[in-house]
PDB file of C-alpha atoms and ligand atoms in Angstrom:
ATOM      1  CA  MET A1054      65.253  78.477  68.934  1.00  0.00           C
ATOM      2  CA  ASP A1055      67.576  79.657  66.207  1.00  0.00           C
ATOM      3  CA  GLU A1056      66.243  80.479  62.793  1.00  0.00           C
ATOM      4  CA  HIS A1057      68.441  80.086  59.780  1.00  0.00           C
ATOM      5  CA  CYS A1058      68.109  81.509  56.304  1.00  0.00           C
ATOM      6  CA  CYS A1059      66.824  78.407  54.535  1.00  0.00           C
ATOM      7  CA  GLU A1060      65.973  74.769  55.006  1.00  0.00           C
ATOM      8  CA  LEU A1061      69.290  73.557  53.649  1.00  0.00           C
ATOM      9  CA  MET A1062      71.233  75.685  56.081  1.00  0.00           C
ATOM     10  CA  THR A1063      68.999  74.615  58.947  1.00  0.00           C
ATOM     11  CA  SER A1064      69.370  70.964  58.046  1.00  0.00           C
ATOM     12  CA  GLN A1065      73.145  71.386  57.989  1.00  0.00           C
ATOM     13  CA  ILE A1066      73.240  73.162  61.332  1.00  0.00           C
ATOM     14  CA  VAL A1067      71.014  70.698  63.152  1.00  0.00           C
ATOM     15  CA  ARG A1068      72.274  67.578  61.429  1.00  0.00           C
ATOM     16  CA  HIS A1069      73.807  64.907  63.575  1.00  0.00           C
ATOM     17  CA  CYS A1070      75.920  62.116  62.208  1.00  0.00           C
ATOM     18  CA  ASP A1071      75.669  58.747  63.918  1.00  0.00           C
ATOM     19  CA  ASP A1072      79.195  57.854  62.857  1.00  0.00           C
ATOM     20  CA  HIS A1073      80.963  61.021  63.965  1.00  0.00           C
ATOM     21  CA  GLU A1074      80.143  62.652  67.248  1.00  0.00           C
ATOM     22  CA  ASP A1075      82.320  65.654  66.424  1.00  0.00           C
ATOM     23  CA  PRO A1076      81.289  67.438  63.215  1.00  0.00           C
ATOM     24  CA  PHE A1077      84.956  68.178  62.540  1.00  0.00           C
ATOM     25  CA  ASP A1078      85.474  64.429  62.188  1.00  0.00           C
ATOM     26  CA  CYS A1079      82.606  64.025  59.744  1.00  0.00           C
ATOM     27  CA  PRO A1080      83.430  64.538  56.051  1.00  0.00           C
ATOM     28  CA  ASP A1081      79.761  65.267  55.389  1.00  0.00           C
ATOM     29  CA  ALA A1082      79.598  68.170  57.822  1.00  0.00           C
ATOM     30  CA  LEU A1083      79.797  71.412  55.861  1.00  0.00           C
ATOM     31  CA  VAL A1084      78.956  74.300  58.112  1.00  0.00           C
ATOM     32  CA  ARG A1085      79.103  75.104  61.762  1.00  0.00           C
ATOM     33  CA  PHE A1086      77.060  77.658  63.626  1.00  0.00           C
ATOM     34  CA  ASP A1087      78.443  79.227  66.766  1.00  0.00           C
ATOM     35  CA  ALA A1088      75.450  80.072  68.913  1.00  0.00           C
ATOM     36  CA  GLY A1089      77.598  82.287  71.121  1.00  0.00           C
ATOM     37  CA  SER A1090      79.025  84.592  68.488  1.00  0.00           C
ATOM     38  CA  ARG A1091      76.208  83.825  66.011  1.00  0.00           C
ATOM     39  CA  GLU A1092      78.769  83.244  63.303  1.00  0.00           C
ATOM     40  CA  TYR A1093      78.584  80.736  60.511  1.00  0.00           C
ATOM     41  CA  GLY A1094      81.691  78.959  59.320  1.00  0.00           C
ATOM     42  CA  LEU A1095      82.675  76.482  56.655  1.00  0.00           C
ATOM     43  CA  ILE A1096      84.347  73.496  58.259  1.00  0.00           C
ATOM     44  CA  ILE A1097      87.842  72.848  56.945  1.00  0.00           C
ATOM     45  CA  HIS A1098      88.600  69.166  57.117  1.00  0.00           C
ATOM     46  CA  ASP A1099      92.330  69.379  57.657  1.00  0.00           C
ATOM     47  CA  GLY A1100      92.281  67.257  60.794  1.00  0.00           C
ATOM     48  CA  GLY A1101      91.905  70.254  63.076  1.00  0.00           C
ATOM     49  CA  THR A1102      88.994  72.417  64.093  1.00  0.00           C
ATOM     50  CA  SER A1103      89.355  75.234  61.568  1.00  0.00           C
ATOM     51  CA  THR A1104      86.475  77.103  59.995  1.00  0.00           C
ATOM     52  CA  ILE A1105      86.241  79.895  57.464  1.00  0.00           C
ATOM     53  CA  GLY A1106      83.715  82.527  58.402  1.00  0.00           C
ATOM     54  CA  ILE A1107      81.061  83.066  55.778  1.00  0.00           C
ATOM     55  CA  ALA A1108      78.880  86.132  55.350  1.00  0.00           C
ATOM     56  CA  PHE A1109      76.507  84.639  52.786  1.00  0.00           C
ATOM     57  CA  CYS A1110      74.667  81.347  52.679  1.00  0.00           C
ATOM     58  CA  PRO A1111      76.273  78.964  50.141  1.00  0.00           C
ATOM     59  CA  TRP A1112      72.840  77.585  49.272  1.00  0.00           C
ATOM     60  CA  CYS A1113      70.365  80.453  49.100  1.00  0.00           C
ATOM     61  CA  GLY A1114      72.788  83.380  48.857  1.00  0.00           C
ATOM     62  CA  ASN A1115      71.193  85.355  51.655  1.00  0.00           C
ATOM     63  CA  ARG A1116      73.364  87.497  53.850  1.00  0.00           C
ATOM     64  CA  LEU A1117      73.901  85.746  57.147  1.00  0.00           C
ATOM     65  CA  PRO A1118      73.116  87.641  60.337  1.00  0.00           C
ATOM     66  CA  ALA A1119      76.614  87.086  61.624  1.00  0.00           C
ATOM     67  CA  SER A1120      79.199  89.804  61.563  1.00  0.00           C
ATOM     68  CA  GLN A1121      77.917  91.962  64.384  1.00  0.00           C
ATOM     69  CA  ARG A1122      81.339  92.534  65.811  1.00  0.00           C
ATOM     70  CA  ASP A1123      80.544  96.011  67.081  1.00  0.00           C
ATOM     71  CA  HIS A1124      78.893  94.707  70.226  1.00  0.00           C
TER      72      HIS A1124
HETATM   73 ZN1  LIG B1900      70.382  79.858  53.166  1.00  0.00          ZN
HETATM   74 ZN1  LIG B1901      79.761  61.428  59.620  1.00  0.00          ZN
END
């Protein structure tokens, strides 16, 4: 089970919208967590599947355990 920095982040990661199966289609979806690369991204709602990688949580300000690109 993945642990995130705070409840708000966790609720965003695990949230599921009944109206939009794909989070990229849901205007309420804010962040996406890639379990493979363990990277967090802000979803850009431009009709595609773009995200902006974030290194800090927008809610609690904690550094996110993402950018471990040395592996
Ligand atoms: Zn947080
Ligand atoms: Zn939705």
